[in-house]
Every structure is written in structure tokens, then in C-alpha cells.
PDB file of C-alpha atoms in Angstrom:
ATOM      1  CA  MET A   1     113.376  14.767-184.465  1.00  0.00           C
ATOM      2  CA  SER A   2     111.698  11.681-183.092  1.00  0.00           C
ATOM      3  CA  VAL A   3     112.520  10.736-179.535  1.00  0.00           C
ATOM      4  CA  THR A   4     114.099   7.288-179.320  1.00  0.00           C
ATOM      5  CA  ALA A   5     115.869   7.510-175.970  1.00  0.00           C
ATOM      6  CA  ALA A   6     116.169   9.782-172.958  1.00  0.00           C
ATOM      7  CA  LEU A   7     119.234  11.153-171.247  1.00  0.00           C
ATOM      8  CA  PRO A   8     119.727  10.510-167.529  1.00  0.00           C
ATOM      9  CA  ARG A   9     119.664  13.428-165.121  1.00  0.00           C
ATOM     10  CA  ILE A  10     122.618  15.631-166.022  1.00  0.00           C
ATOM     11  CA  ALA A  11     123.128  18.734-163.906  1.00  0.00           C
ATOM     12  CA  HIS A  12     122.876  22.099-165.732  1.00  0.00           C
ATOM     13  CA  LEU A  13     121.901  20.591-169.086  1.00  0.00           C
ATOM     14  CA  ASP A  14     118.839  22.804-169.342  1.00  0.00           C
ATOM     15  CA  ASP A  15     120.833  25.785-168.037  1.00  0.00           C
ATOM     16  CA  LEU A  16     123.229  25.412-170.956  1.00  0.00           C
ATOM     17  CA  ARG A  17     120.404  25.442-173.497  1.00  0.00           C
ATOM     18  CA  ARG A  18     118.629  28.375-171.884  1.00  0.00           C
ATOM     19  CA  ALA A  19     121.844  30.423-171.902  1.00  0.00           C
ATOM     20  CA  PHE A  20     121.838  30.244-175.694  1.00  0.00           C
ATOM     21  CA  VAL A  21     118.135  30.092-176.488  1.00  0.00           C
ATOM     22  CA  ALA A  22     116.295  31.989-173.763  1.00  0.00           C
ATOM     23  CA  GLY A  23     118.784  34.548-172.488  1.00  0.00           C
ATOM     24  CA  GLY A  24     119.643  32.548-169.402  1.00  0.00           C
ATOM     25  CA  GLU A  25     122.721  33.257-167.310  1.00  0.00           C
ATOM     26  CA  PRO A  26     125.852  31.640-168.796  1.00  0.00           C
ATOM     27  CA  LEU A  27     127.280  28.725-166.875  1.00  0.00           C
ATOM     28  CA  PRO A  28     130.751  28.998-165.365  1.00  0.00           C
ATOM     29  CA  GLU A  29     133.299  28.106-168.034  1.00  0.00           C
ATOM     30  CA  ILE A  30     134.578  25.031-166.200  1.00  0.00           C
ATOM     31  CA  THR A  31     131.011  23.718-165.762  1.00  0.00           C
ATOM     32  CA  THR A  32     130.305  24.131-169.475  1.00  0.00           C
ATOM     33  CA  ARG A  33     133.554  22.394-170.315  1.00  0.00           C
ATOM     34  CA  LEU A  34     132.873  19.443-168.025  1.00  0.00           C
ATOM     35  CA  LEU A  35     129.288  19.160-169.249  1.00  0.00           C
ATOM     36  CA  LEU A  36     130.149  19.057-172.960  1.00  0.00           C
ATOM     37  CA  ASP A  37     133.042  16.640-172.473  1.00  0.00           C
ATOM     38  CA  THR A  38     130.779  14.395-170.408  1.00  0.00           C
ATOM     39  CA  LEU A  39     128.215  14.474-173.222  1.00  0.00           C
ATOM     40  CA  GLY A  40     130.911  13.706-175.804  1.00  0.00           C
ATOM     41  CA  LEU A  41     130.435  16.994-177.682  1.00  0.00           C
ATOM     42  CA  GLY A  42     132.884  19.514-179.037  1.00  0.00           C
ATOM     43  CA  ASN A  43     132.224  22.971-177.640  1.00  0.00           C
ATOM     44  CA  ARG A  44     131.960  24.734-180.998  1.00  0.00           C
ATOM     45  CA  GLN A  45     129.819  21.890-182.292  1.00  0.00           C
ATOM     46  CA  ALA A  46     127.330  22.322-179.447  1.00  0.00           C
ATOM     47  CA  PHE A  47     127.390  26.129-179.465  1.00  0.00           C
ATOM     48  CA  ASP A  48     126.759  26.282-183.210  1.00  0.00           C
ATOM     49  CA  PHE A  49     123.771  23.942-182.935  1.00  0.00           C
ATOM     50  CA  LEU A  50     122.229  25.819-180.028  1.00  0.00           C
ATOM     51  CA  ALA A  51     122.637  29.211-181.692  1.00  0.00           C
ATOM     52  CA  ARG A  52     121.385  28.013-185.074  1.00  0.00           C
ATOM     53  CA  ALA A  53     118.559  25.616-184.147  1.00  0.00           C
ATOM     54  CA  ARG A  54     117.368  27.291-180.915  1.00  0.00           C
ATOM     55  CA  PRO A  55     115.934  23.930-179.829  1.00  0.00           C
ATOM     56  CA  THR A  56     113.510  23.001-177.117  1.00  0.00           C
ATOM     57  CA  GLN A  57     115.014  20.957-174.309  1.00  0.00           C
ATOM     58  CA  GLU A  58     113.571  17.786-175.802  1.00  0.00           C
ATOM     59  CA  GLU A  59     115.025  18.634-179.219  1.00  0.00           C
ATOM     60  CA  PHE A  60     118.401  19.464-177.690  1.00  0.00           C
ATOM     61  CA  GLU A  61     118.599  16.209-175.758  1.00  0.00           C
ATOM     62  CA  GLN A  62     117.619  14.203-178.815  1.00  0.00           C
ATOM     63  CA  TRP A  63     120.299  15.972-180.866  1.00  0.00           C
ATOM     64  CA  VAL A  64     122.872  15.121-178.170  1.00  0.00           C
ATOM     65  CA  ILE A  65     121.967  11.431-178.380  1.00  0.00           C
ATOM     66  CA  GLU A  66     121.908  11.375-182.180  1.00  0.00           C
ATOM     67  CA  THR A  67     125.237  13.207-182.383  1.00  0.00           C
ATOM     68  CA  ALA A  68     127.297  11.658-179.605  1.00  0.00           C
ATOM     69  CA  GLY A  69     125.267   8.682-178.353  1.00  0.00           C
ATOM     70  CA  MET A  70     124.355   8.064-174.739  1.00  0.00           C
ATOM     71  CA  PRO A  71     127.006   9.353-172.326  1.00  0.00           C
ATOM     72  CA  ASP A  72     128.999   6.970-170.155  1.00  0.00           C
ATOM     73  CA  PRO A  73     126.817   6.470-167.047  1.00  0.00           C
ATOM     74  CA  ASP A  74     129.832   6.326-164.726  1.00  0.00           C
ATOM     75  CA  LEU A  75     131.121   9.596-166.157  1.00  0.00           C
ATOM     76  CA  VAL A  76     127.701  11.195-165.657  1.00  0.00           C
ATOM     77  CA  VAL A  77     127.810  10.200-161.984  1.00  0.00           C
ATOM     78  CA  ARG A  78     131.302  11.707-161.657  1.00  0.00           C
ATOM     79  CA  TYR A  79     130.189  14.864-163.451  1.00  0.00           C
ATOM     80  CA  ASN A  80     127.105  15.375-161.292  1.00  0.00           C
ATOM     81  CA  ALA A  81     129.214  14.893-158.181  1.00  0.00           C
ATOM     82  CA  ALA A  82     131.854  17.331-159.407  1.00  0.00           C
ATOM     83  CA  VAL A  83     129.541  20.206-160.316  1.00  0.00           C
ATOM     84  CA  GLU A  84     127.244  19.686-157.336  1.00  0.00           C
ATOM     85  CA  ALA A  85     130.226  19.698-154.952  1.00  0.00           C
ATOM     86  CA  HIS A  86     129.665  16.224-153.588  1.00  0.00           C
ATOM     87  CA  ALA A  87     132.400  14.572-151.575  1.00  0.00           C
ATOM     88  CA  ALA A  88     132.972  12.147-154.449  1.00  0.00           C
ATOM     89  CA  ALA A  89     134.063  14.970-156.752  1.00  0.00           C
ATOM     90  CA  ARG A  90     137.765  14.434-155.968  1.00  0.00           C
ATOM     91  CA  SER A  91     137.701  10.749-156.773  1.00  0.00           C
ATOM     92  CA  THR A  92     140.531   8.579-157.997  1.00  0.00           C
ATOM     93  CA  GLU A  93     140.809   6.174-160.894  1.00  0.00           C
ATOM     94  CA  PRO A  94     142.249   3.024-159.303  1.00  0.00           C
ATOM     95  CA  ASP A  95     142.916   1.294-162.628  1.00  0.00           C
ATOM     96  CA  ILE A  96     145.068   4.233-163.737  1.00  0.00           C
ATOM     97  CA  ASP A  97     146.741   4.605-160.340  1.00  0.00           C
ATOM     98  CA  ARG A  98     147.817   0.939-160.430  1.00  0.00           C
ATOM     99  CA  LEU A  99     149.473   1.208-163.841  1.00  0.00           C
ATOM    100  CA  PRO A 100     153.258   1.496-163.916  1.00  0.00           C
ATOM    101  CA  ASN A 101     154.516   4.923-164.878  1.00  0.00           C
ATOM    102  CA  VAL A 102     154.806   5.550-168.620  1.00  0.00           C
ATOM    103  CA  LEU A 103     156.934   8.705-168.350  1.00  0.00           C
ATOM    104  CA  SER A 104     160.454   8.067-167.103  1.00  0.00           C
ATOM    105  CA  GLU A 105     162.484  10.222-164.744  1.00  0.00           C
ATOM    106  CA  ALA A 106     164.302  11.588-167.789  1.00  0.00           C
ATOM    107  CA  ASP A 107     160.933  12.452-169.362  1.00  0.00           C
ATOM    108  CA  LEU A 108     159.835  14.269-166.217  1.00  0.00           C
ATOM    109  CA  THR A 109     163.133  16.140-166.051  1.00  0.00           C
ATOM    110  CA  GLN A 110     162.585  17.324-169.615  1.00  0.00           C
ATOM    111  CA  TRP A 111     159.018  18.305-168.707  1.00  0.00           C
ATOM    112  CA  GLU A 112     160.225  20.467-165.829  1.00  0.00           C
ATOM    113  CA  ARG A 113     163.011  22.011-167.917  1.00  0.00           C
ATOM    114  CA  ASP A 114     161.334  22.515-171.293  1.00  0.00           C
ATOM    115  CA  GLY A 115     157.617  22.484-170.538  1.00  0.00           C
ATOM    116  CA  TYR A 116     156.842  19.692-172.993  1.00  0.00           C
ATOM    117  CA  VAL A 117     157.358  15.952-173.239  1.00  0.00           C
ATOM    118  CA  ILE A 118     156.739  13.178-175.771  1.00  0.00           C
ATOM    119  CA  LEU A 119     154.994   9.931-174.901  1.00  0.00           C
ATOM    120  CA  HIS A 120     156.311   7.637-177.616  1.00  0.00           C
ATOM    121  CA  ASP A 121     154.000   4.999-179.096  1.00  0.00           C
ATOM    122  CA  ALA A 122     151.000   6.300-177.194  1.00  0.00           C
ATOM    123  CA  ILE A 123     148.750   4.320-179.521  1.00  0.00           C
ATOM    124  CA  SER A 124     149.511   1.912-182.368  1.00  0.00           C
ATOM    125  CA  ARG A 125     150.237   2.837-185.981  1.00  0.00           C
ATOM    126  CA  GLU A 126     147.158   0.859-186.970  1.00  0.00           C
ATOM    127  CA  ALA A 127     144.929   2.898-184.662  1.00  0.00           C
ATOM    128  CA  CYS A 128     146.470   6.113-185.999  1.00  0.00           C
ATOM    129  CA  ALA A 129     145.762   4.997-189.556  1.00  0.00           C
ATOM    130  CA  GLU A 130     142.067   4.649-188.692  1.00  0.00           C
ATOM    131  CA  VAL A 131     141.996   8.206-187.347  1.00  0.00           C
ATOM    132  CA  ALA A 132     143.912   9.519-190.371  1.00  0.00           C
ATOM    133  CA  ARG A 133     141.280   7.930-192.599  1.00  0.00           C
ATOM    134  CA  LEU A 134     138.662  10.129-190.909  1.00  0.00           C
ATOM    135  CA  VAL A 135     140.615  13.208-191.985  1.00  0.00           C
ATOM    136  CA  TRP A 136     140.924  12.090-195.590  1.00  0.00           C
ATOM    137  CA  ASP A 137     137.266  11.080-195.761  1.00  0.00           C
ATOM    138  CA  PHE A 138     136.017  14.334-194.241  1.00  0.00           C
ATOM    139  CA  LEU A 139     138.114  16.422-196.622  1.00  0.00           C
ATOM    140  CA  ASP A 140     137.231  14.207-199.585  1.00  0.00           C
ATOM    141  CA  ALA A 141     140.955  14.113-200.283  1.00  0.00           C
ATOM    142  CA  CYS A 142     143.503  11.442-201.115  1.00  0.00           C
ATOM    143  CA  ALA A 143     147.028  11.037-199.775  1.00  0.00           C
ATOM    144  CA  ASP A 144     148.510  10.422-203.228  1.00  0.00           C
ATOM    145  CA  GLU A 145     146.637  13.235-205.011  1.00  0.00           C
ATOM    146  CA  PRO A 146     148.211  16.579-204.015  1.00  0.00           C
ATOM    147  CA  VAL A 147     145.612  18.576-205.905  1.00  0.00           C
ATOM    148  CA  SER A 148     142.978  17.262-203.454  1.00  0.00           C
ATOM    149  CA  TRP A 149     144.834  18.591-200.398  1.00  0.00           C
ATOM    150  CA  TYR A 150     143.758  22.168-200.966  1.00  0.00           C
ATOM    151  CA  GLY A 151     139.997  21.848-201.295  1.00  0.00           C
ATOM    152  CA  LYS A 152     137.301  22.882-198.856  1.00  0.00           C
ATOM    153  CA  GLY A 153     136.492  21.310-195.513  1.00  0.00           C
ATOM    154  CA  ALA A 154     139.250  22.259-193.102  1.00  0.00           C
ATOM    155  CA  GLU A 155     138.903  25.378-190.947  1.00  0.00           C
ATOM    156  CA  GLY A 156     142.424  26.719-191.149  1.00  0.00           C
ATOM    157  CA  ILE A 157     144.348  23.599-190.189  1.00  0.00           C
ATOM    158  CA  MET A 158     141.518  22.260-188.007  1.00  0.00           C
ATOM    159  CA  VAL A 159     139.221  19.450-189.144  1.00  0.00           C
ATOM    160  CA  PRO A 160     135.898  19.549-187.226  1.00  0.00           C
ATOM    161  CA  VAL A 161     135.380  15.846-186.606  1.00  0.00           C
ATOM    162  CA  TYR A 162     134.528  15.046-182.991  1.00  0.00           C
ATOM    163  CA  GLN A 163     132.731  11.683-182.798  1.00  0.00           C
ATOM    164  CA  HIS A 164     133.934   8.341-184.116  1.00  0.00           C
ATOM    165  CA  PRO A 165     135.059   5.097-182.466  1.00  0.00           C
ATOM    166  CA  ALA A 166     138.556   5.600-183.914  1.00  0.00           C
ATOM    167  CA  LEU A 167     138.922   8.826-181.922  1.00  0.00           C
ATOM    168  CA  GLU A 168     138.098   7.018-178.701  1.00  0.00           C
ATOM    169  CA  VAL A 169     141.213   4.837-178.899  1.00  0.00           C
ATOM    170  CA  GLY A 170     143.472   7.715-177.885  1.00  0.00           C
ATOM    171  CA  ARG A 171     140.924   9.232-175.518  1.00  0.00           C
ATOM    172  CA  ARG A 172     140.512   5.939-173.640  1.00  0.00           C
ATOM    173  CA  SER A 173     144.103   4.682-173.856  1.00  0.00           C
ATOM    174  CA  PRO A 174     145.386   3.732-170.371  1.00  0.00           C
ATOM    175  CA  ARG A 175     148.926   4.725-171.449  1.00  0.00           C
ATOM    176  CA  VAL A 176     147.733   8.165-172.458  1.00  0.00           C
ATOM    177  CA  ARG A 177     145.677   8.597-169.306  1.00  0.00           C
ATOM    178  CA  LYS A 178     148.609   7.496-167.145  1.00  0.00           C
ATOM    179  CA  ALA A 179     150.919  10.060-168.750  1.00  0.00           C
ATOM    180  CA  PHE A 180     148.510  12.870-167.910  1.00  0.00           C
ATOM    181  CA  ALA A 181     147.981  11.469-164.410  1.00  0.00           C
ATOM    182  CA  GLN A 182     151.733  11.641-163.829  1.00  0.00           C
ATOM    183  CA  LEU A 183     151.927  15.247-165.000  1.00  0.00           C
ATOM    184  CA  TRP A 184     148.877  16.356-163.018  1.00  0.00           C
ATOM    185  CA  GLY A 185     149.733  14.283-159.950  1.00  0.00           C
ATOM    186  CA  ARG A 186     146.170  12.914-159.903  1.00  0.00           C
ATOM    187  CA  SER A 187     144.057  10.477-161.898  1.00  0.00           C
ATOM    188  CA  ASP A 188     140.544  11.972-161.659  1.00  0.00           C
ATOM    189  CA  LEU A 189     140.801  13.639-165.063  1.00  0.00           C
ATOM    190  CA  TRP A 190     138.359  14.443-167.873  1.00  0.00           C
ATOM    191  CA  VAL A 191     139.274  13.913-171.509  1.00  0.00           C
ATOM    192  CA  THR A 192     138.504  16.715-173.957  1.00  0.00           C
ATOM    193  CA  ILE A 193     136.358  16.138-177.034  1.00  0.00           C
ATOM    194  CA  ASP A 194     138.528  17.854-179.588  1.00  0.00           C
ATOM    195  CA  GLN A 195     139.158  18.006-183.321  1.00  0.00           C
ATOM    196  CA  LEU A 196     141.643  16.712-185.865  1.00  0.00           C
ATOM    197  CA  GLY A 197     144.331  18.642-187.704  1.00  0.00           C
ATOM    198  CA  PHE A 198     145.463  18.782-191.351  1.00  0.00           C
ATOM    199  CA  ASN A 199     148.500  20.871-192.294  1.00  0.00           C
ATOM    200  CA  PRO A 200     149.309  20.539-196.026  1.00  0.00           C
ATOM    201  CA  PRO A 201     152.576  21.652-197.622  1.00  0.00           C
ATOM    202  CA  VAL A 202     153.002  25.346-198.331  1.00  0.00           C
ATOM    203  CA  THR A 203     153.025  26.178-202.046  1.00  0.00           C
ATOM    204  CA  GLU A 204     153.179  29.378-204.072  1.00  0.00           C
ATOM    205  CA  HIS A 205     149.399  29.172-204.308  1.00  0.00           C
ATOM    206  CA  SER A 206     148.621  27.995-200.772  1.00  0.00           C
ATOM    207  CA  ALA A 207     150.036  29.735-197.713  1.00  0.00           C
ATOM    208  CA  PHE A 208     150.331  28.274-194.216  1.00  0.00           C
ATOM    209  CA  LYS A 209     146.863  28.440-192.617  1.00  0.00           C
ATOM    210  CA  GLY A 210     147.874  27.896-189.013  1.00  0.00           C
ATOM    211  CA  SER A 211     148.390  30.552-186.368  1.00  0.00           C
ATOM    212  CA  ASP A 212     151.595  32.160-185.163  1.00  0.00           C
ATOM    213  CA  LEU A 213     153.036  31.217-181.791  1.00  0.00           C
ATOM    214  CA  HIS A 214     150.327  31.868-179.247  1.00  0.00           C
ATOM    215  CA  TRP A 215     148.751  30.953-175.929  1.00  0.00           C
ATOM    216  CA  ASP A 216     145.277  29.421-175.638  1.00  0.00           C
ATOM    217  CA  VAL A 217     144.943  30.729-172.099  1.00  0.00           C
ATOM    218  CA  SER A 218     144.531  34.156-170.557  1.00  0.00           C
ATOM    219  CA  LEU A 219     147.812  35.803-169.578  1.00  0.00           C
ATOM    220  CA  ALA A 220     146.181  37.258-166.470  1.00  0.00           C
ATOM    221  CA  ARG A 221     148.354  36.169-163.564  1.00  0.00           C
ATOM    222  CA  PRO A 222     148.787  33.836-161.891  1.00  0.00           C
ATOM    223  CA  ILE A 223     148.418  31.600-164.937  1.00  0.00           C
ATOM    224  CA  PRO A 224     147.167  28.243-163.637  1.00  0.00           C
ATOM    225  CA  PHE A 225     148.865  25.003-164.571  1.00  0.00           C
ATOM    226  CA  ALA A 226     147.186  22.990-167.320  1.00  0.00           C
ATOM    227  CA  THR A 227     148.188  20.805-170.232  1.00  0.00           C
ATOM    228  CA  GLN A 228     147.553  20.581-173.965  1.00  0.00           C
ATOM    229  CA  ALA A 229     148.494  17.803-176.369  1.00  0.00           C
ATOM    230  CA  LEU A 230     148.389  16.397-179.868  1.00  0.00           C
ATOM    231  CA  LEU A 231     148.881  12.932-181.312  1.00  0.00           C
ATOM    232  CA  TYR A 232     150.912  12.580-184.496  1.00  0.00           C
ATOM    233  CA  LEU A 233     149.061  10.524-187.110  1.00  0.00           C
ATOM    234  CA  THR A 234     151.939  10.789-189.582  1.00  0.00           C
ATOM    235  CA  ASP A 235     155.693  10.450-189.172  1.00  0.00           C
ATOM    236  CA  THR A 236     156.573  14.113-188.696  1.00  0.00           C
ATOM    237  CA  SER A 237     159.999  15.661-189.230  1.00  0.00           C
ATOM    238  CA  THR A 238     160.949  19.182-188.170  1.00  0.00           C
ATOM    239  CA  ASP A 239     160.106  20.577-191.627  1.00  0.00           C
ATOM    240  CA  HIS A 240     156.800  18.686-191.899  1.00  0.00           C
ATOM    241  CA  GLY A 241     154.569  21.223-190.185  1.00  0.00           C
ATOM    242  CA  ALA A 242     155.607  19.914-186.782  1.00  0.00           C
ATOM    243  CA  PHE A 243     154.413  21.276-183.459  1.00  0.00           C
ATOM    244  CA  ARG A 244     156.666  24.094-182.301  1.00  0.00           C
ATOM    245  CA  CYS A 245     157.148  25.878-179.000  1.00  0.00           C
ATOM    246  CA  VAL A 246     159.627  27.984-177.048  1.00  0.00           C
ATOM    247  CA  PRO A 247     161.190  25.484-174.614  1.00  0.00           C
ATOM    248  CA  GLY A 248     161.428  26.584-171.018  1.00  0.00           C
ATOM    249  CA  PHE A 249     159.545  29.833-171.564  1.00  0.00           C
ATOM    250  CA  HIS A 250     157.297  29.084-168.603  1.00  0.00           C
ATOM    251  CA  HIS A 251     160.268  29.667-166.298  1.00  0.00           C
ATOM    252  CA  ARG A 252     160.687  33.260-167.480  1.00  0.00           C
ATOM    253  CA  LEU A 253     157.151  34.160-168.493  1.00  0.00           C
ATOM    254  CA  ASP A 254     156.460  36.307-165.426  1.00  0.00           C
ATOM    255  CA  ALA A 255     159.674  38.293-165.817  1.00  0.00           C
ATOM    256  CA  TRP A 256     159.035  38.652-169.564  1.00  0.00           C
ATOM    257  CA  LEU A 257     155.528  40.004-168.948  1.00  0.00           C
ATOM    258  CA  ASP A 258     156.898  42.444-166.372  1.00  0.00           C
ATOM    259  CA  ASN A 259     159.380  43.894-168.868  1.00  0.00           C
ATOM    260  CA  LEU A 260     157.260  44.374-171.980  1.00  0.00           C
ATOM    261  CA  ASP A 261     157.207  48.162-171.478  1.00  0.00           C
ATOM    262  CA  GLY A 262     153.738  48.620-172.903  1.00  0.00           C
ATOM    263  CA  GLN A 263     153.964  46.040-175.685  1.00  0.00           C
ATOM    264  CA  LEU A 264     151.034  43.686-176.020  1.00  0.00           C
ATOM    265  CA  PRO A 265     152.351  40.197-175.214  1.00  0.00           C
ATOM    266  CA  ARG A 266     150.408  38.470-177.985  1.00  0.00           C
ATOM    267  CA  GLU A 267     151.941  40.789-180.565  1.00  0.00           C
ATOM    268  CA  VAL A 268     155.572  39.989-179.687  1.00  0.00           C
ATOM    269  CA  ASP A 269     157.293  37.764-182.254  1.00  0.00           C
ATOM    270  CA  LEU A 270     158.984  34.835-180.479  1.00  0.00           C
ATOM    271  CA  SER A 271     159.510  32.719-183.591  1.00  0.00           C
ATOM    272  CA  ASP A 272     163.306  33.024-183.474  1.00  0.00           C
ATOM    273  CA  GLU A 273     163.285  31.158-180.152  1.00  0.00           C
ATOM    274  CA  ALA A 274     160.903  28.383-181.237  1.00  0.00           C
ATOM    275  CA  VAL A 275     161.933  24.807-181.933  1.00  0.00           C
ATOM    276  CA  CYS A 276     160.015  22.248-183.966  1.00  0.00           C
ATOM    277  CA  VAL A 277     159.283  18.943-182.219  1.00  0.00           C
ATOM    278  CA  PRO A 278     159.401  15.914-184.541  1.00  0.00           C
ATOM    279  CA  GLY A 279     157.736  12.596-183.820  1.00  0.00           C
ATOM    280  CA  ARG A 280     156.650   9.243-185.175  1.00  0.00           C
ATOM    281  CA  VAL A 281     153.163   7.998-185.875  1.00  0.00           C
ATOM    282  CA  GLY A 282     151.518   7.400-182.492  1.00  0.00           C
ATOM    283  CA  ASP A 283     153.706   9.839-180.539  1.00  0.00           C
ATOM    284  CA  LEU A 284     151.849  12.154-178.168  1.00  0.00           C
ATOM    285  CA  VAL A 285     153.306  15.632-177.559  1.00  0.00           C
ATOM    286  CA  ILE A 286     152.114  17.170-174.284  1.00  0.00           C
ATOM    287  CA  TRP A 287     152.924  20.758-173.327  1.00  0.00           C
ATOM    288  CA  ARG A 288     152.111  23.256-170.591  1.00  0.00           C
ATOM    289  CA  GLN A 289     149.422  25.775-171.481  1.00  0.00           C
ATOM    290  CA  ASP A 290     151.716  28.671-170.465  1.00  0.00           C
ATOM    291  CA  LEU A 291     154.204  27.742-173.196  1.00  0.00           C
ATOM    292  CA  PRO A 292     153.966  29.776-176.447  1.00  0.00           C
ATOM    293  CA  HIS A 293     153.273  27.225-179.158  1.00  0.00           C
ATOM    294  CA  GLY A 294     151.709  26.489-182.527  1.00  0.00           C
ATOM    295  CA  ALA A 295     152.004  24.444-185.678  1.00  0.00           C
ATOM    296  CA  SER A 296     154.759  25.326-188.136  1.00  0.00           C
ATOM    297  CA  PRO A 297     154.632  25.857-191.907  1.00  0.00           C
ATOM    298  CA  ASN A 298     154.880  22.536-193.721  1.00  0.00           C
ATOM    299  CA  ARG A 299     157.912  22.515-196.049  1.00  0.00           C
ATOM    300  CA  ALA A 300     157.741  18.777-196.755  1.00  0.00           C
ATOM    301  CA  ASP A 301     155.974  16.981-199.602  1.00  0.00           C
ATOM    302  CA  ARG A 302     152.973  15.546-197.759  1.00  0.00           C
ATOM    303  CA  PRO A 303     150.378  16.774-195.241  1.00  0.00           C
ATOM    304  CA  ARG A 304     150.835  16.510-191.487  1.00  0.00           C
ATOM    305  CA  LEU A 305     147.858  14.942-189.677  1.00  0.00           C
ATOM    306  CA  VAL A 306     147.167  15.065-185.936  1.00  0.00           C
ATOM    307  CA  GLN A 307     144.498  14.370-183.349  1.00  0.00           C
ATOM    308  CA  TYR A 308     144.123  16.895-180.559  1.00  0.00           C
ATOM    309  CA  LEU A 309     143.328  15.504-177.124  1.00  0.00           C
ATOM    310  CA  ASN A 310     143.874  16.581-173.569  1.00  0.00           C
ATOM    311  CA  PHE A 311     142.958  15.817-169.962  1.00  0.00           C
ATOM    312  CA  TYR A 312     142.109  18.124-167.060  1.00  0.00           C
ATOM    313  CA  PRO A 313     140.683  17.855-163.514  1.00  0.00           C
ATOM    314  CA  PRO A 314     137.122  18.872-162.570  1.00  0.00           C
ATOM    315  CA  ASP A 315     138.437  21.724-160.395  1.00  0.00           C
ATOM    316  CA  LEU A 316     140.610  23.199-163.147  1.00  0.00           C
ATOM    317  CA  GLU A 317     141.441  26.827-162.378  1.00  0.00           C
ATOM    318  CA  MET A 318     140.338  29.305-165.047  1.00  0.00           C
ATOM    319  CA  ALA A 319     140.995  33.051-165.243  1.00  0.00           C
ATOM    320  CA  ASP A 320     138.137  35.505-164.703  1.00  0.00           C
ATOM    321  CA  GLN A 321     139.403  37.832-167.430  1.00  0.00           C
ATOM    322  CA  TRP A 322     141.096  37.419-170.799  1.00  0.00           C
ATOM    323  CA  LEU A 323     144.423  39.208-171.245  1.00  0.00           C
TER     324      LEU A 323
END
């Protein structure tokens, strides 16, 4: 790699590389998460490169620039302040704070009751079409050629595309950011650098490749509050591989865990209680991380496409053990 630019000072950047390449001590999970999202990198994307290439620091930094471009200088300042415990770590985002609320009182009531909410028309249909095109191009597939839907490229129902200007529309949308600010009660949030999703129809030759209902968080208690979300890139009916969850389960999760009588919680089948959540192109479904959730088998006649994105604060609580 030839050096064409240099990164600014970014706290713990060398520590991350040394943890993979030189047996260094792993960074705290929240620090790693903030660092990679500040750099504009997906975590698996970065981990795979570090483990495979075992780069020098110069090679690693050049790969970061070539892969994700130069990071936002304002975000780097916020990141350094957050991980170095400066007073500016708990900053606000005045532009987001000044925006009128995008989730109504009825939306917030549903959020408290069910643990999920839909921000309708989070981004335009045109912007969603640009993101959907990334999926089709990556998979070398075509929307009107069903035989192309079942080739190689996707990892289960995940499509490992992390960097493209089209993806930044949702990540930078003030409406999207305001919705998360309302749910978190604060605006100093980081956006995740996440993947895309492709869920084709189930056939006799191709089974559903998604996971069962699950949690992406440790069930060690107390389970901290956090959000997850996806953006529908296709009009999605309940039978179209829609997002599904068990509404309101967060209210009874503690009691449910207390009464498992030796059963492993992740092995309990909750599918009979799940509901599928339909939406239009551009609708953003946000749910609590303590809600059992997952995609559903696609019984329609066309694939379901989504973009995963989420926001979290720099002092996000994370469990010390995985249960």
C-alpha cells in the first residue's frame, strides 16, 4: 500500500491493531465499538482484515483510509473526548435538539407498551432505491430474475456492504437521528456502521436462512437499555419476510427468566407469541434490545431488502459476561 494521506490522532487506534496482531490487551468493548464507528468501519470488516493481513500500523491506517475514507474530524474530536473522559464527552447536538419531535405521543405510548415503534418515511423512496441497488449489485442478482436470488454473496440474510454514499443518507438523516434522540432522551449519539439484508422467498430448494427469535445482547441482569433498528428498502407485508418480535416482552422478561426452571433462555421457542411488523419503503423499525426478535420466513414472491442502522451513546452500558 502506498501512503497517500495520514489519519489524525485517534485514541487507541494502535491498541486495537496490537490486540489482533501483537497479542496486546483487548480494548473494552464499548471503546472498540466507538472507535470503529468513528472510523466508518464495520466491526467484522475490521476484525477480518486485522486477523488476515496482520498489518503494521502504517498499513492498517492506510487500509482504513482506502476502505472508509478520512473520518469526520468533528466526530474524531467527540470520540477522543469520550474515551479519554474529557468533560466534553457528554455533549449535545444542538441541531438535533432544535428539531421538532418526529415520534408522536401515540408513537411513544406504543414504544413503552410494545417495545418497538415505526418511524414512517424516515428517508425517501428514491434514497431507498439507491441503497437497494447496492444489494442487487453486490449479489450480482436482478429483481426480475428469481433464479439469481439464490446465488452466492449473502451471509445468511446479511449482505456485507458497509461503505457507500447511499448508506449515509439514513445514517445522517436528521429525522432518523431525532427519533433515536427522543427514545434515548439525549442527542449525543453515535451511528453504527452496519450491513444490509436480503431475505429471498422460501422455496422447496431454498430454506429460510435467517435466525430464530433471539437477543443480540447478554441476558445477564440487569439488561441495559439500548436500541436496534432496520430500514425497509421494499414495501414489506407480514408474509414478506418482515421483522418480527414478541411485543411487550421486555415488561415480563425478568419474571420469565426467574421461572425457566433450568431451561436455557435462548433455547425456548417463543415463535407462537411473535408478530410480524409490516412497513413501506423508507419506514424505520426501532426496537429495544431486550425484545426477542428476528426476521421471518419470506412467503411472498419477491425478496425483502433492508438496511440495518442504529444509534447509541458513548457511555452505553455493556454486560461483563455473556449469558
